């Protein structure tokens, strides 16, 4: 991963650096957390693409430690951070300025489960949504997923921070830890060093539409930062560079997962704003080839 403190421009004079557009994002939630690297690299590419028009920029993590709930609060007041990437909801879009381009083409909405390896037998017989709803699911207290799952009849056990969820799963405080396909492999690798009894559940996949966007403060400066980022993303899409980056990203995260033939359960997302671009099919990935059962 390239260093995300962008070189403002190799020939940029010092006076221009002071006027650089500053994109500060929340730091990783733990030292081994690389789940969001793809998104910050994508933003960097978008900002690079707009440098001829918009000029220099700085993209860097805030030095202040914060969980996702705290980050969202700070972003609403444009304090310490000026951008974050989160899944969307009506409330989030009212408080913050979204760029309505699904950055991972909806991959976050395809959910697998981290489990204790010795509980695989609990999910093997699951054939219906009602049977799946009998199992409890762990999630972060401020995550949009928590509200979605509860609205669909699931029992959700929450923790205030991400770091608490793996030990809770290990001690069987809940049955399943629902994770996006873009997150779960790394989390298993990292978590297994401390909790060797963890595994990825082998039979099931849960889906709900869940676009992940870049969000900015609803301030004049936040709007300016958002306009530049959106312009850059659309330039990447037009040139094919967005799709190329996405395909590399998808291949890297799905290569170790076994999606073929899984039993897929689709549920609704009542938190989606009316403006969600569901009809723009090119913005979404159905994963049909990956999910198709092999002969």
PDB file of C-alpha atoms in Angstrom:
ATOM      1  CA  UNK A   1       0.000   0.000   0.000  1.00  0.00           C
ATOM      2  CA  UNK A   2       1.352   3.381  -0.959  1.00  0.00           C
ATOM      3  CA  UNK A   3       2.012   5.844   1.793  1.00  0.00           C
ATOM      4  CA  UNK A   4      -1.247   7.712   2.188  1.00  0.00           C
ATOM      5  CA  UNK A   5       0.366  10.980   3.153  1.00  0.00           C
ATOM      6  CA  UNK A   6       0.279  12.123  -0.458  1.00  0.00           C
ATOM      7  CA  UNK A   7       3.199  14.060  -1.875  1.00  0.00           C
ATOM      8  CA  UNK A   8       1.501  17.326  -2.605  1.00  0.00           C
ATOM      9  CA  UNK A   9       3.244  17.603  -5.973  1.00  0.00           C
ATOM     10  CA  UNK A  10       6.918  17.068  -6.484  1.00  0.00           C
ATOM     11  CA  UNK A  11       7.330  20.546  -7.890  1.00  0.00           C
ATOM     12  CA  UNK A  12       4.803  22.186  -5.587  1.00  0.00           C
ATOM     13  CA  UNK A  13       6.178  25.284  -3.799  1.00  0.00           C
ATOM     14  CA  UNK A  14       5.811  25.579  -0.042  1.00  0.00           C
ATOM     15  CA  UNK A  15       3.170  28.294  -0.294  1.00  0.00           C
ATOM     16  CA  UNK A  16       0.906  25.930  -2.224  1.00  0.00           C
ATOM     17  CA  UNK A  17       1.275  23.224   0.403  1.00  0.00           C
ATOM     18  CA  UNK A  18      -0.363  25.502   2.947  1.00  0.00           C
ATOM     19  CA  UNK A  19      -3.408  25.694   0.669  1.00  0.00           C
ATOM     20  CA  UNK A  20      -3.617  21.969  -0.017  1.00  0.00           C
ATOM     21  CA  UNK A  21      -7.038  20.366   0.387  1.00  0.00           C
ATOM     22  CA  UNK A  22      -6.861  18.238   3.517  1.00  0.00           C
ATOM     23  CA  UNK A  23      -8.530  14.853   3.750  1.00  0.00           C
ATOM     24  CA  UNK A  24      -8.148  13.377   7.230  1.00  0.00           C
ATOM     25  CA  UNK A  25      -9.749   9.997   7.880  1.00  0.00           C
ATOM     26  CA  UNK A  26     -10.207   7.877  11.041  1.00  0.00           C
ATOM     27  CA  UNK A  27      -7.228   5.679  11.915  1.00  0.00           C
ATOM     28  CA  UNK A  28      -7.584   1.873  11.883  1.00  0.00           C
ATOM     29  CA  UNK A  29      -9.450   0.473  14.881  1.00  0.00           C
ATOM     30  CA  UNK A  30      -6.485  -1.754  15.714  1.00  0.00           C
ATOM     31  CA  UNK A  31      -2.878  -2.176  14.636  1.00  0.00           C
ATOM     32  CA  UNK A  32      -3.700  -5.132  12.392  1.00  0.00           C
ATOM     33  CA  UNK A  33      -6.864  -3.620  10.893  1.00  0.00           C
ATOM     34  CA  UNK A  34      -6.358  -3.175   7.136  1.00  0.00           C
ATOM     35  CA  UNK A  35     -10.021  -3.583   6.162  1.00  0.00           C
ATOM     36  CA  UNK A  36     -10.306  -0.065   4.757  1.00  0.00           C
ATOM     37  CA  UNK A  37      -7.032   0.211   2.870  1.00  0.00           C
ATOM     38  CA  UNK A  38      -8.737  -0.356  -0.505  1.00  0.00           C
ATOM     39  CA  UNK A  39     -11.059   2.601   0.082  1.00  0.00           C
ATOM     40  CA  UNK A  40      -8.311   5.045   1.032  1.00  0.00           C
ATOM     41  CA  UNK A  41      -6.208   3.934  -1.922  1.00  0.00           C
ATOM     42  CA  UNK A  42      -9.253   4.493  -4.153  1.00  0.00           C
ATOM     43  CA  UNK A  43      -9.726   7.979  -2.721  1.00  0.00           C
ATOM     44  CA  UNK A  44      -6.058   8.709  -3.296  1.00  0.00           C
ATOM     45  CA  UNK A  45      -6.418   7.680  -6.950  1.00  0.00           C
ATOM     46  CA  UNK A  46      -9.483   9.920  -7.295  1.00  0.00           C
ATOM     47  CA  UNK A  47      -7.627  12.879  -5.818  1.00  0.00           C
ATOM     48  CA  UNK A  48      -4.628  12.217  -8.037  1.00  0.00           C
ATOM     49  CA  UNK A  49      -6.942  12.231 -11.066  1.00  0.00           C
ATOM     50  CA  UNK A  50      -8.234  15.684 -10.139  1.00  0.00           C
ATOM     51  CA  UNK A  51      -4.905  17.302  -9.247  1.00  0.00           C
ATOM     52  CA  UNK A  52      -4.606  19.182 -12.577  1.00  0.00           C
ATOM     53  CA  UNK A  53      -7.914  20.967 -11.850  1.00  0.00           C
ATOM     54  CA  UNK A  54      -8.081  21.118  -8.065  1.00  0.00           C
ATOM     55  CA  UNK A  55      -4.414  21.302  -7.113  1.00  0.00           C
ATOM     56  CA  UNK A  56      -2.488  19.732  -4.210  1.00  0.00           C
ATOM     57  CA  UNK A  57      -3.962  17.710  -1.370  1.00  0.00           C
ATOM     58  CA  UNK A  58      -3.015  15.858   1.773  1.00  0.00           C
ATOM     59  CA  UNK A  59      -4.611  12.491   2.596  1.00  0.00           C
ATOM     60  CA  UNK A  60      -3.714  11.019   5.965  1.00  0.00           C
ATOM     61  CA  UNK A  61      -5.108   9.240   9.019  1.00  0.00           C
ATOM     62  CA  UNK A  62      -5.940  11.322  12.040  1.00  0.00           C
ATOM     63  CA  UNK A  63      -3.487  10.723  14.903  1.00  0.00           C
ATOM     64  CA  UNK A  64      -6.408  10.532  17.361  1.00  0.00           C
ATOM     65  CA  UNK A  65      -7.745   7.087  18.236  1.00  0.00           C
ATOM     66  CA  UNK A  66     -11.519   6.793  17.781  1.00  0.00           C
ATOM     67  CA  UNK A  67     -14.133   4.103  17.312  1.00  0.00           C
ATOM     68  CA  UNK A  68     -16.636   4.314  14.474  1.00  0.00           C
ATOM     69  CA  UNK A  69     -19.312   6.015  16.559  1.00  0.00           C
ATOM     70  CA  UNK A  70     -16.901   8.669  17.769  1.00  0.00           C
ATOM     71  CA  UNK A  71     -15.585   9.160  14.227  1.00  0.00           C
ATOM     72  CA  UNK A  72     -19.061   9.834  12.907  1.00  0.00           C
ATOM     73  CA  UNK A  73     -19.736  12.372  15.650  1.00  0.00           C
ATOM     74  CA  UNK A  74     -16.444  14.139  14.972  1.00  0.00           C
ATOM     75  CA  UNK A  75     -17.155  14.222  11.244  1.00  0.00           C
ATOM     76  CA  UNK A  76     -20.528  15.921  11.756  1.00  0.00           C
ATOM     77  CA  UNK A  77     -18.681  18.777  13.434  1.00  0.00           C
ATOM     78  CA  UNK A  78     -15.681  18.631  11.068  1.00  0.00           C
ATOM     79  CA  UNK A  79     -13.409  18.017  14.055  1.00  0.00           C
ATOM     80  CA  UNK A  80     -10.129  16.060  13.596  1.00  0.00           C
ATOM     81  CA  UNK A  81     -11.386  14.253  10.464  1.00  0.00           C
ATOM     82  CA  UNK A  82     -12.911  15.427   7.186  1.00  0.00           C
ATOM     83  CA  UNK A  83     -13.873  12.129   5.506  1.00  0.00           C
ATOM     84  CA  UNK A  84     -14.887   8.632   6.464  1.00  0.00           C
ATOM     85  CA  UNK A  85     -16.114   5.560   4.627  1.00  0.00           C
ATOM     86  CA  UNK A  86     -19.203   3.912   6.062  1.00  0.00           C
ATOM     87  CA  UNK A  87     -22.232   1.997   4.912  1.00  0.00           C
ATOM     88  CA  UNK A  88     -25.202   4.250   4.387  1.00  0.00           C
ATOM     89  CA  UNK A  89     -28.530   4.887   6.121  1.00  0.00           C
ATOM     90  CA  UNK A  90     -31.219   7.565   6.093  1.00  0.00           C
ATOM     91  CA  UNK A  91     -29.944   9.035   9.352  1.00  0.00           C
ATOM     92  CA  UNK A  92     -26.320   9.042   8.197  1.00  0.00           C
ATOM     93  CA  UNK A  93     -27.148  10.816   4.951  1.00  0.00           C
ATOM     94  CA  UNK A  94     -29.143  13.439   6.836  1.00  0.00           C
ATOM     95  CA  UNK A  95     -26.203  14.184   9.108  1.00  0.00           C
ATOM     96  CA  UNK A  96     -23.401  13.869   6.561  1.00  0.00           C
ATOM     97  CA  UNK A  97     -22.792  14.555   2.882  1.00  0.00           C
ATOM     98  CA  UNK A  98     -22.566  11.261   0.940  1.00  0.00           C
ATOM     99  CA  UNK A  99     -21.049  10.487  -2.429  1.00  0.00           C
ATOM    100  CA  UNK A 100     -23.568   7.963  -3.727  1.00  0.00           C
ATOM    101  CA  UNK A 101     -21.111   5.696  -5.511  1.00  0.00           C
ATOM    102  CA  UNK A 102     -20.895   2.200  -3.920  1.00  0.00           C
ATOM    103  CA  UNK A 103     -17.136   1.981  -3.474  1.00  0.00           C
ATOM    104  CA  UNK A 104     -17.025  -1.834  -3.366  1.00  0.00           C
ATOM    105  CA  UNK A 105     -20.063  -2.320  -5.648  1.00  0.00           C
ATOM    106  CA  UNK A 106     -22.102  -3.594  -2.712  1.00  0.00           C
ATOM    107  CA  UNK A 107     -19.691  -6.341  -1.601  1.00  0.00           C
ATOM    108  CA  UNK A 108     -20.084  -5.341   2.034  1.00  0.00           C
ATOM    109  CA  UNK A 109     -23.702  -6.521   1.821  1.00  0.00           C
ATOM    110  CA  UNK A 110     -22.635 -10.113   1.122  1.00  0.00           C
ATOM    111  CA  UNK A 111     -22.182 -11.496   4.623  1.00  0.00           C
ATOM    112  CA  UNK A 112     -20.397 -14.602   5.834  1.00  0.00           C
ATOM    113  CA  UNK A 113     -20.050 -15.654   9.452  1.00  0.00           C
ATOM    114  CA  UNK A 114     -17.114 -16.114  11.758  1.00  0.00           C
ATOM    115  CA  UNK A 115     -17.901 -18.904  14.210  1.00  0.00           C
ATOM    116  CA  UNK A 116     -16.287 -21.145  16.755  1.00  0.00           C
ATOM    117  CA  UNK A 117     -15.155 -24.112  14.652  1.00  0.00           C
ATOM    118  CA  UNK A 118     -16.885 -26.569  16.972  1.00  0.00           C
ATOM    119  CA  UNK A 119     -20.287 -24.958  16.264  1.00  0.00           C
ATOM    120  CA  UNK A 120     -20.407 -25.674  12.518  1.00  0.00           C
ATOM    121  CA  UNK A 121     -22.935 -28.401  13.285  1.00  0.00           C
ATOM    122  CA  UNK A 122     -25.338 -25.699  14.456  1.00  0.00           C
ATOM    123  CA  UNK A 123     -25.554 -24.179  10.965  1.00  0.00           C
ATOM    124  CA  UNK A 124     -25.357 -27.316   8.792  1.00  0.00           C
ATOM    125  CA  UNK A 125     -29.137 -27.990   9.084  1.00  0.00           C
ATOM    126  CA  UNK A 126     -30.173 -24.375   8.375  1.00  0.00           C
ATOM    127  CA  UNK A 127     -32.407 -24.251   5.291  1.00  0.00           C
ATOM    128  CA  UNK A 128     -34.800 -21.382   6.003  1.00  0.00           C
ATOM    129  CA  UNK A 129     -34.547 -17.800   7.180  1.00  0.00           C
ATOM    130  CA  UNK A 130     -36.575 -18.719  10.244  1.00  0.00           C
ATOM    131  CA  UNK A 131     -33.961 -21.317  11.209  1.00  0.00           C
ATOM    132  CA  UNK A 132     -31.155 -18.814  10.699  1.00  0.00           C
ATOM    133  CA  UNK A 133     -32.965 -16.301  12.911  1.00  0.00           C
ATOM    134  CA  UNK A 134     -32.696 -18.735  15.827  1.00  0.00           C
ATOM    135  CA  UNK A 135     -28.942 -18.050  15.972  1.00  0.00           C
ATOM    136  CA  UNK A 136     -27.653 -14.874  17.611  1.00  0.00           C
ATOM    137  CA  UNK A 137     -25.386 -12.501  15.698  1.00  0.00           C
ATOM    138  CA  UNK A 138     -22.644 -10.248  17.070  1.00  0.00           C
ATOM    139  CA  UNK A 139     -22.184  -6.695  15.710  1.00  0.00           C
ATOM    140  CA  UNK A 140     -20.883  -3.288  16.676  1.00  0.00           C
ATOM    141  CA  UNK A 141     -23.333  -1.136  18.609  1.00  0.00           C
ATOM    142  CA  UNK A 142     -23.176   1.768  16.127  1.00  0.00           C
ATOM    143  CA  UNK A 143     -23.097  -0.311  12.933  1.00  0.00           C
ATOM    144  CA  UNK A 144     -25.934   0.076  10.441  1.00  0.00           C
ATOM    145  CA  UNK A 145     -25.979  -3.729  10.181  1.00  0.00           C
ATOM    146  CA  UNK A 146     -27.240  -3.984  13.754  1.00  0.00           C
ATOM    147  CA  UNK A 147     -30.425  -2.084  12.913  1.00  0.00           C
ATOM    148  CA  UNK A 148     -30.883  -3.989   9.641  1.00  0.00           C
ATOM    149  CA  UNK A 149     -30.594  -7.378  11.319  1.00  0.00           C
ATOM    150  CA  UNK A 150     -32.932  -6.462  14.154  1.00  0.00           C
ATOM    151  CA  UNK A 151     -35.495  -5.107  11.686  1.00  0.00           C
ATOM    152  CA  UNK A 152     -35.389  -8.512   9.981  1.00  0.00           C
ATOM    153  CA  UNK A 153     -36.062 -10.471  13.155  1.00  0.00           C
ATOM    154  CA  UNK A 154     -32.542 -11.418  14.262  1.00  0.00           C
ATOM    155  CA  UNK A 155     -31.244 -11.386  17.811  1.00  0.00           C
ATOM    156  CA  UNK A 156     -28.189  -9.124  17.802  1.00  0.00           C
ATOM    157  CA  UNK A 157     -25.590  -8.930  20.577  1.00  0.00           C
ATOM    158  CA  UNK A 158     -23.562  -5.732  20.425  1.00  0.00           C
ATOM    159  CA  UNK A 159     -20.218  -4.420  21.630  1.00  0.00           C
ATOM    160  CA  UNK A 160     -19.105  -0.771  21.765  1.00  0.00           C
ATOM    161  CA  UNK A 161     -15.857  -1.475  19.849  1.00  0.00           C
ATOM    162  CA  UNK A 162     -14.742  -3.877  17.167  1.00  0.00           C
ATOM    163  CA  UNK A 163     -11.920  -5.278  19.301  1.00  0.00           C
ATOM    164  CA  UNK A 164     -14.386  -6.705  21.824  1.00  0.00           C
ATOM    165  CA  UNK A 165     -16.333  -8.796  19.330  1.00  0.00           C
ATOM    166  CA  UNK A 166     -13.801 -11.569  18.705  1.00  0.00           C
ATOM    167  CA  UNK A 167     -13.309 -12.367  22.404  1.00  0.00           C
ATOM    168  CA  UNK A 168     -17.097 -12.350  22.795  1.00  0.00           C
ATOM    169  CA  UNK A 169     -17.419 -14.825  19.925  1.00  0.00           C
ATOM    170  CA  UNK A 170     -14.655 -16.968  21.367  1.00  0.00           C
ATOM    171  CA  UNK A 171     -16.487 -17.151  24.681  1.00  0.00           C
ATOM    172  CA  UNK A 172     -19.762 -17.935  22.842  1.00  0.00           C
ATOM    173  CA  UNK A 173     -21.560 -14.776  23.898  1.00  0.00           C
ATOM    174  CA  UNK A 174     -23.226 -15.035  20.480  1.00  0.00           C
ATOM    175  CA  UNK A 175     -23.326 -17.695  17.753  1.00  0.00           C
ATOM    176  CA  UNK A 176     -22.306 -15.863  14.569  1.00  0.00           C
ATOM    177  CA  UNK A 177     -20.168 -12.824  13.832  1.00  0.00           C
ATOM    178  CA  UNK A 178     -21.557 -11.438  10.577  1.00  0.00           C
ATOM    179  CA  UNK A 179     -18.820  -9.988   8.353  1.00  0.00           C
ATOM    180  CA  UNK A 180     -18.655  -8.714   4.793  1.00  0.00           C
ATOM    181  CA  UNK A 181     -16.879 -10.956   2.291  1.00  0.00           C
ATOM    182  CA  UNK A 182     -14.398  -8.102   1.943  1.00  0.00           C
ATOM    183  CA  UNK A 183     -13.489  -8.315   5.632  1.00  0.00           C
ATOM    184  CA  UNK A 184     -13.695 -11.870   6.853  1.00  0.00           C
ATOM    185  CA  UNK A 185     -10.518 -13.549   5.578  1.00  0.00           C
ATOM    186  CA  UNK A 186      -8.166 -10.998   7.084  1.00  0.00           C
ATOM    187  CA  UNK A 187     -10.135 -10.970  10.317  1.00  0.00           C
ATOM    188  CA  UNK A 188      -9.908 -14.742  10.620  1.00  0.00           C
ATOM    189  CA  UNK A 189      -6.163 -14.687   9.980  1.00  0.00           C
ATOM    190  CA  UNK A 190      -5.605 -11.906  12.479  1.00  0.00           C
ATOM    191  CA  UNK A 191      -8.045 -13.184  15.087  1.00  0.00           C
ATOM    192  CA  UNK A 192      -6.854 -16.789  14.972  1.00  0.00           C
ATOM    193  CA  UNK A 193      -3.495 -15.765  16.399  1.00  0.00           C
ATOM    194  CA  UNK A 194      -5.249 -15.031  19.675  1.00  0.00           C
ATOM    195  CA  UNK A 195      -8.366 -17.186  19.285  1.00  0.00           C
ATOM    196  CA  UNK A 196      -7.295 -20.331  17.385  1.00  0.00           C
ATOM    197  CA  UNK A 197     -10.737 -21.915  17.627  1.00  0.00           C
ATOM    198  CA  UNK A 198     -12.307 -19.520  15.112  1.00  0.00           C
ATOM    199  CA  UNK A 199     -13.403 -20.497  11.597  1.00  0.00           C
ATOM    200  CA  UNK A 200     -15.481 -19.258   8.667  1.00  0.00           C
ATOM    201  CA  UNK A 201     -18.901 -20.927   8.558  1.00  0.00           C
ATOM    202  CA  UNK A 202     -19.021 -23.130   5.445  1.00  0.00           C
ATOM    203  CA  UNK A 203     -22.641 -23.313   4.207  1.00  0.00           C
ATOM    204  CA  UNK A 204     -24.450 -19.969   4.462  1.00  0.00           C
ATOM    205  CA  UNK A 205     -24.415 -16.469   2.989  1.00  0.00           C
ATOM    206  CA  UNK A 206     -26.633 -13.564   4.019  1.00  0.00           C
ATOM    207  CA  UNK A 207     -27.293 -10.664   1.639  1.00  0.00           C
ATOM    208  CA  UNK A 208     -28.844  -7.235   1.924  1.00  0.00           C
ATOM    209  CA  UNK A 209     -28.149  -4.155  -0.235  1.00  0.00           C
ATOM    210  CA  UNK A 210     -25.530  -2.172   1.669  1.00  0.00           C
ATOM    211  CA  UNK A 211     -23.577   0.427  -0.279  1.00  0.00           C
ATOM    212  CA  UNK A 212     -20.447   1.847   1.300  1.00  0.00           C
ATOM    213  CA  UNK A 213     -19.818   5.495   0.471  1.00  0.00           C
ATOM    214  CA  UNK A 214     -17.417   8.274   1.296  1.00  0.00           C
ATOM    215  CA  UNK A 215     -19.008  10.768   3.700  1.00  0.00           C
ATOM    216  CA  UNK A 216     -18.060  14.388   4.406  1.00  0.00           C
ATOM    217  CA  UNK A 217     -19.216  17.109   6.802  1.00  0.00           C
ATOM    218  CA  UNK A 218     -22.193  19.188   5.744  1.00  0.00           C
ATOM    219  CA  UNK A 219     -20.101  22.351   5.713  1.00  0.00           C
ATOM    220  CA  UNK A 220     -18.870  24.550   2.886  1.00  0.00           C
ATOM    221  CA  UNK A 221     -15.424  22.946   3.080  1.00  0.00           C
ATOM    222  CA  UNK A 222     -16.926  19.478   3.352  1.00  0.00           C
ATOM    223  CA  UNK A 223     -18.923  20.128   0.195  1.00  0.00           C
ATOM    224  CA  UNK A 224     -15.776  21.267  -1.629  1.00  0.00           C
ATOM    225  CA  UNK A 225     -13.883  18.150  -0.524  1.00  0.00           C
ATOM    226  CA  UNK A 226     -16.802  15.950  -1.581  1.00  0.00           C
ATOM    227  CA  UNK A 227     -17.149  17.592  -4.992  1.00  0.00           C
ATOM    228  CA  UNK A 228     -13.487  16.952  -5.776  1.00  0.00           C
ATOM    229  CA  UNK A 229     -13.621  13.343  -4.574  1.00  0.00           C
ATOM    230  CA  UNK A 230     -16.793  12.610  -6.541  1.00  0.00           C
ATOM    231  CA  UNK A 231     -15.378  14.176  -9.676  1.00  0.00           C
ATOM    232  CA  UNK A 232     -12.276  12.020  -9.307  1.00  0.00           C
ATOM    233  CA  UNK A 233     -14.271   8.816  -8.748  1.00  0.00           C
ATOM    234  CA  UNK A 234     -16.318   9.478 -11.870  1.00  0.00           C
ATOM    235  CA  UNK A 235     -13.151  10.104 -13.865  1.00  0.00           C
ATOM    236  CA  UNK A 236     -11.852   6.731 -12.681  1.00  0.00           C
ATOM    237  CA  UNK A 237     -15.129   5.084 -13.658  1.00  0.00           C
ATOM    238  CA  UNK A 238     -15.110   6.670 -17.108  1.00  0.00           C
ATOM    239  CA  UNK A 239     -11.529   5.588 -17.775  1.00  0.00           C
ATOM    240  CA  UNK A 240     -12.106   2.030 -16.552  1.00  0.00           C
ATOM    241  CA  UNK A 241      -9.586   2.443 -13.713  1.00  0.00           C
ATOM    242  CA  UNK A 242     -12.290   2.136 -11.049  1.00  0.00           C
ATOM    243  CA  UNK A 243     -13.422  -1.231 -12.399  1.00  0.00           C
ATOM    244  CA  UNK A 244      -9.843  -2.431 -12.746  1.00  0.00           C
ATOM    245  CA  UNK A 245      -9.103  -1.555  -9.134  1.00  0.00           C
ATOM    246  CA  UNK A 246     -12.346  -3.163  -8.006  1.00  0.00           C
ATOM    247  CA  UNK A 247     -11.673  -6.429  -9.858  1.00  0.00           C
ATOM    248  CA  UNK A 248      -8.197  -6.672  -8.330  1.00  0.00           C
ATOM    249  CA  UNK A 249      -9.706  -5.974  -4.910  1.00  0.00           C
ATOM    250  CA  UNK A 250     -12.483  -8.540  -5.406  1.00  0.00           C
ATOM    251  CA  UNK A 251     -10.098 -11.226  -6.603  1.00  0.00           C
ATOM    252  CA  UNK A 252      -7.816 -10.672  -3.628  1.00  0.00           C
ATOM    253  CA  UNK A 253     -10.630 -11.034  -1.097  1.00  0.00           C
ATOM    254  CA  UNK A 254     -12.601 -13.861  -2.697  1.00  0.00           C
ATOM    255  CA  UNK A 255      -9.659 -16.077  -3.623  1.00  0.00           C
ATOM    256  CA  UNK A 256      -9.608 -17.744  -0.201  1.00  0.00           C
ATOM    257  CA  UNK A 257     -13.373 -17.933   0.264  1.00  0.00           C
ATOM    258  CA  UNK A 258     -15.628 -20.746  -0.869  1.00  0.00           C
ATOM    259  CA  UNK A 259     -18.822 -19.100  -2.098  1.00  0.00           C
ATOM    260  CA  UNK A 260     -19.940 -21.656  -4.676  1.00  0.00           C
ATOM    261  CA  UNK A 261     -23.121 -23.468  -3.729  1.00  0.00           C
ATOM    262  CA  UNK A 262     -23.741 -21.619  -0.470  1.00  0.00           C
ATOM    263  CA  UNK A 263     -27.327 -21.253   0.711  1.00  0.00           C
ATOM    264  CA  UNK A 264     -28.141 -17.577   0.151  1.00  0.00           C
ATOM    265  CA  UNK A 265     -30.614 -15.726   2.375  1.00  0.00           C
ATOM    266  CA  UNK A 266     -31.737 -12.320   1.113  1.00  0.00           C
ATOM    267  CA  UNK A 267     -33.244  -9.796   3.494  1.00  0.00           C
ATOM    268  CA  UNK A 268     -34.375  -6.200   3.123  1.00  0.00           C
ATOM    269  CA  UNK A 269     -32.535  -3.084   4.185  1.00  0.00           C
ATOM    270  CA  UNK A 270     -35.152  -0.716   5.603  1.00  0.00           C
ATOM    271  CA  UNK A 271     -32.478   1.913   6.278  1.00  0.00           C
ATOM    272  CA  UNK A 272     -31.678   2.595   2.619  1.00  0.00           C
ATOM    273  CA  UNK A 273     -32.412   6.187   1.557  1.00  0.00           C
ATOM    274  CA  UNK A 274     -34.711   6.688  -1.415  1.00  0.00           C
ATOM    275  CA  UNK A 275     -31.774   8.206  -3.320  1.00  0.00           C
ATOM    276  CA  UNK A 276     -29.772   4.962  -3.271  1.00  0.00           C
ATOM    277  CA  UNK A 277     -28.839   4.229  -6.925  1.00  0.00           C
ATOM    278  CA  UNK A 278     -30.189   0.664  -6.944  1.00  0.00           C
ATOM    279  CA  UNK A 279     -31.354   0.985 -10.561  1.00  0.00           C
ATOM    280  CA  UNK A 280     -27.838   1.758 -11.837  1.00  0.00           C
ATOM    281  CA  UNK A 281     -26.850  -1.857 -12.301  1.00  0.00           C
ATOM    282  CA  UNK A 282     -23.295  -1.063 -13.364  1.00  0.00           C
ATOM    283  CA  UNK A 283     -22.629   0.193  -9.821  1.00  0.00           C
ATOM    284  CA  UNK A 284     -23.373  -3.205  -8.230  1.00  0.00           C
ATOM    285  CA  UNK A 285     -21.880  -6.692  -8.284  1.00  0.00           C
ATOM    286  CA  UNK A 286     -24.286  -9.644  -8.128  1.00  0.00           C
ATOM    287  CA  UNK A 287     -21.529 -12.251  -7.559  1.00  0.00           C
ATOM    288  CA  UNK A 288     -23.588 -14.614  -9.719  1.00  0.00           C
ATOM    289  CA  UNK A 289     -20.567 -16.488 -11.163  1.00  0.00           C
ATOM    290  CA  UNK A 290     -18.983 -16.864  -7.745  1.00  0.00           C
ATOM    291  CA  UNK A 291     -22.187 -18.097  -6.044  1.00  0.00           C
ATOM    292  CA  UNK A 292     -23.233 -20.533  -8.774  1.00  0.00           C
ATOM    293  CA  UNK A 293     -22.988 -24.153  -7.631  1.00  0.00           C
ATOM    294  CA  UNK A 294     -20.313 -26.087  -9.474  1.00  0.00           C
ATOM    295  CA  UNK A 295     -21.431 -29.198 -11.369  1.00  0.00           C
TER     296      UNK A 295
END
